[in-house]
Coordinates of C-alpha atoms in Angstrom, one line a residue:
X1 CA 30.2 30.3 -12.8
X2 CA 30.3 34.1 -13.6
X3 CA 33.8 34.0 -15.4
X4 CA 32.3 31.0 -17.6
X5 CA 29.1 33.6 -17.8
X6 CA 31.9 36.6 -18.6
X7 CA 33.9 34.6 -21.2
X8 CA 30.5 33.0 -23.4
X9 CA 29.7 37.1 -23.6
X10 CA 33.2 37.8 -25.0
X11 CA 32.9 34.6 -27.2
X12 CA 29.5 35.6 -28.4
X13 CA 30.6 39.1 -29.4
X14 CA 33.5 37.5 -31.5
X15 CA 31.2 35.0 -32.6
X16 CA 28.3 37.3 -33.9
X17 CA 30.4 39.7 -35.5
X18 CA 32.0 36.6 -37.6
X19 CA 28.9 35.4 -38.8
X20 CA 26.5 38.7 -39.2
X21 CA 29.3 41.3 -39.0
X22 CA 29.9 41.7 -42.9
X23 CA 26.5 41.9 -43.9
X24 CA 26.7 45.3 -42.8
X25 CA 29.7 45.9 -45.8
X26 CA 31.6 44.8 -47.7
X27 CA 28.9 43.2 -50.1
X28 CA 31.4 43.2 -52.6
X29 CA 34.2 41.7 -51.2
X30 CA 35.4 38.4 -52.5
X31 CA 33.3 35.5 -51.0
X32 CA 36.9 33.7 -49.9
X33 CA 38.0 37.0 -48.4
X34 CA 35.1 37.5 -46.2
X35 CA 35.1 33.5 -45.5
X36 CA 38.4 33.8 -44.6
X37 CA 38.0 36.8 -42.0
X38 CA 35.1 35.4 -40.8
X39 CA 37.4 32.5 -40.1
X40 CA 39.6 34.4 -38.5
X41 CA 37.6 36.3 -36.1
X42 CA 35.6 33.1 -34.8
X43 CA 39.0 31.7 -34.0
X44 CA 39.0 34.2 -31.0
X45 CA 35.3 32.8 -30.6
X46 CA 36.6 29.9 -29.4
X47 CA 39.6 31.4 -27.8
X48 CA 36.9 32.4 -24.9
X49 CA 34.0 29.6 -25.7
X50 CA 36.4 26.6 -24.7
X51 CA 37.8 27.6 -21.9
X52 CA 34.1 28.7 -20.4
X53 CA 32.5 25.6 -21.2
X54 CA 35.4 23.7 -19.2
X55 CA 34.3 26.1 -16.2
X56 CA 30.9 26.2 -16.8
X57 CA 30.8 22.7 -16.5
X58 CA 32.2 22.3 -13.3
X59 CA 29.4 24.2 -11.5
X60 CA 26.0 23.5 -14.5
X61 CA 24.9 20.7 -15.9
X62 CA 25.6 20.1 -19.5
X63 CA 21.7 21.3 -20.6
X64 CA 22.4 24.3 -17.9
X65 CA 25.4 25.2 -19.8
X66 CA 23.9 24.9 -23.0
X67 CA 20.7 27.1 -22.7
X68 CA 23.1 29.8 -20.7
X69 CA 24.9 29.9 -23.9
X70 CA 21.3 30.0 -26.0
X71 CA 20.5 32.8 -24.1
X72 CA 23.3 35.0 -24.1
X73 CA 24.2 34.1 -27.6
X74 CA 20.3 35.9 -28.5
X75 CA 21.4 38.2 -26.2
X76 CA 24.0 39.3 -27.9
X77 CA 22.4 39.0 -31.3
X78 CA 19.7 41.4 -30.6
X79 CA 22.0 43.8 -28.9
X80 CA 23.6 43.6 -32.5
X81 CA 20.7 43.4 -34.9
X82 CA 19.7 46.9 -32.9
X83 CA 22.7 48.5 -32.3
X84 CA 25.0 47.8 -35.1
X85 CA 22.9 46.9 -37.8
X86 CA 20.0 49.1 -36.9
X87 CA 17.2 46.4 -37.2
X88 CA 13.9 47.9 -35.6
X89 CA 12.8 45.9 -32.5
X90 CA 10.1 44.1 -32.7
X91 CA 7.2 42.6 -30.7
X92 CA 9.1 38.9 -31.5
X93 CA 12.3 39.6 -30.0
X94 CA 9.7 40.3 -26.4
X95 CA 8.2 37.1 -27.7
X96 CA 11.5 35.2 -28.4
X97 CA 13.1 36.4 -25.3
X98 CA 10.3 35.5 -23.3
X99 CA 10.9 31.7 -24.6
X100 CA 14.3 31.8 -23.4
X101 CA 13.4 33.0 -19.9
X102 CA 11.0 30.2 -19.6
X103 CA 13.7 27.6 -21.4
X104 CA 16.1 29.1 -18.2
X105 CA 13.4 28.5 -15.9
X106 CA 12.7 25.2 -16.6
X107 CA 16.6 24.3 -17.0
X108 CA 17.4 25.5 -13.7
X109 CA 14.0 24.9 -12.2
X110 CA 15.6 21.3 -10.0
X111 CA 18.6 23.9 -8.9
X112 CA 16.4 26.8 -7.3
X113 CA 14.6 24.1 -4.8
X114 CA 18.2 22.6 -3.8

């Protein structure tokens, strides 16, 4: 379960900086430029998210799985919005975050009691 956990954080970086990364710069680069790089960094993405899905799965149920990946995917993202991008934190990341801790309660809630 942990290399599925260490792989969906590698994936996640890959998949952030596709998506958010260029916001940063690069304002005005061509649209099918930064498409295109995009493209090509989220290819890594899933380099790393397909391979820990077919692990993950083996030892979480598909909902498990999913809201691992919900989690560390915001995980991630706020690490970025903070840290690269230099978004101030606010009191709705606590709030936000405190939603996923309960979503991973509740998810893994049967699995504590076996």
């Amino acid at each position: 379960m942990f290399q599925s956990l260490g792989l969906l954080v590698i994936s996640n970086l890959f998949m952030t900086f596709a998506w958010y990364g260029h916001l940063k710069s690069n304002q005005h680069s061509k649209l099918w430029i930064v498409i295109l790089v995009s493209w090509g960094i989220a290819f890594f993405e899933y380099c790393f998210q397909v391979p820990a899905n077919r692990i993950g799965i083996q030892f979480l149920t598909l909902g498990q799985l999913k809201v691992m990946q919900e989690i560390i995917t915001m995980t991630v993202f706020a690490a970025f919005s903070i840290l690269y991008m230099k978004v101030p934190l606010t009191k709705n990341f606590l709030y936000a975050s405190v939603c996923l801790v309960l979503a991973a309660f509740f998810i893994f809630k049967d699995q504590m009691h076996a």
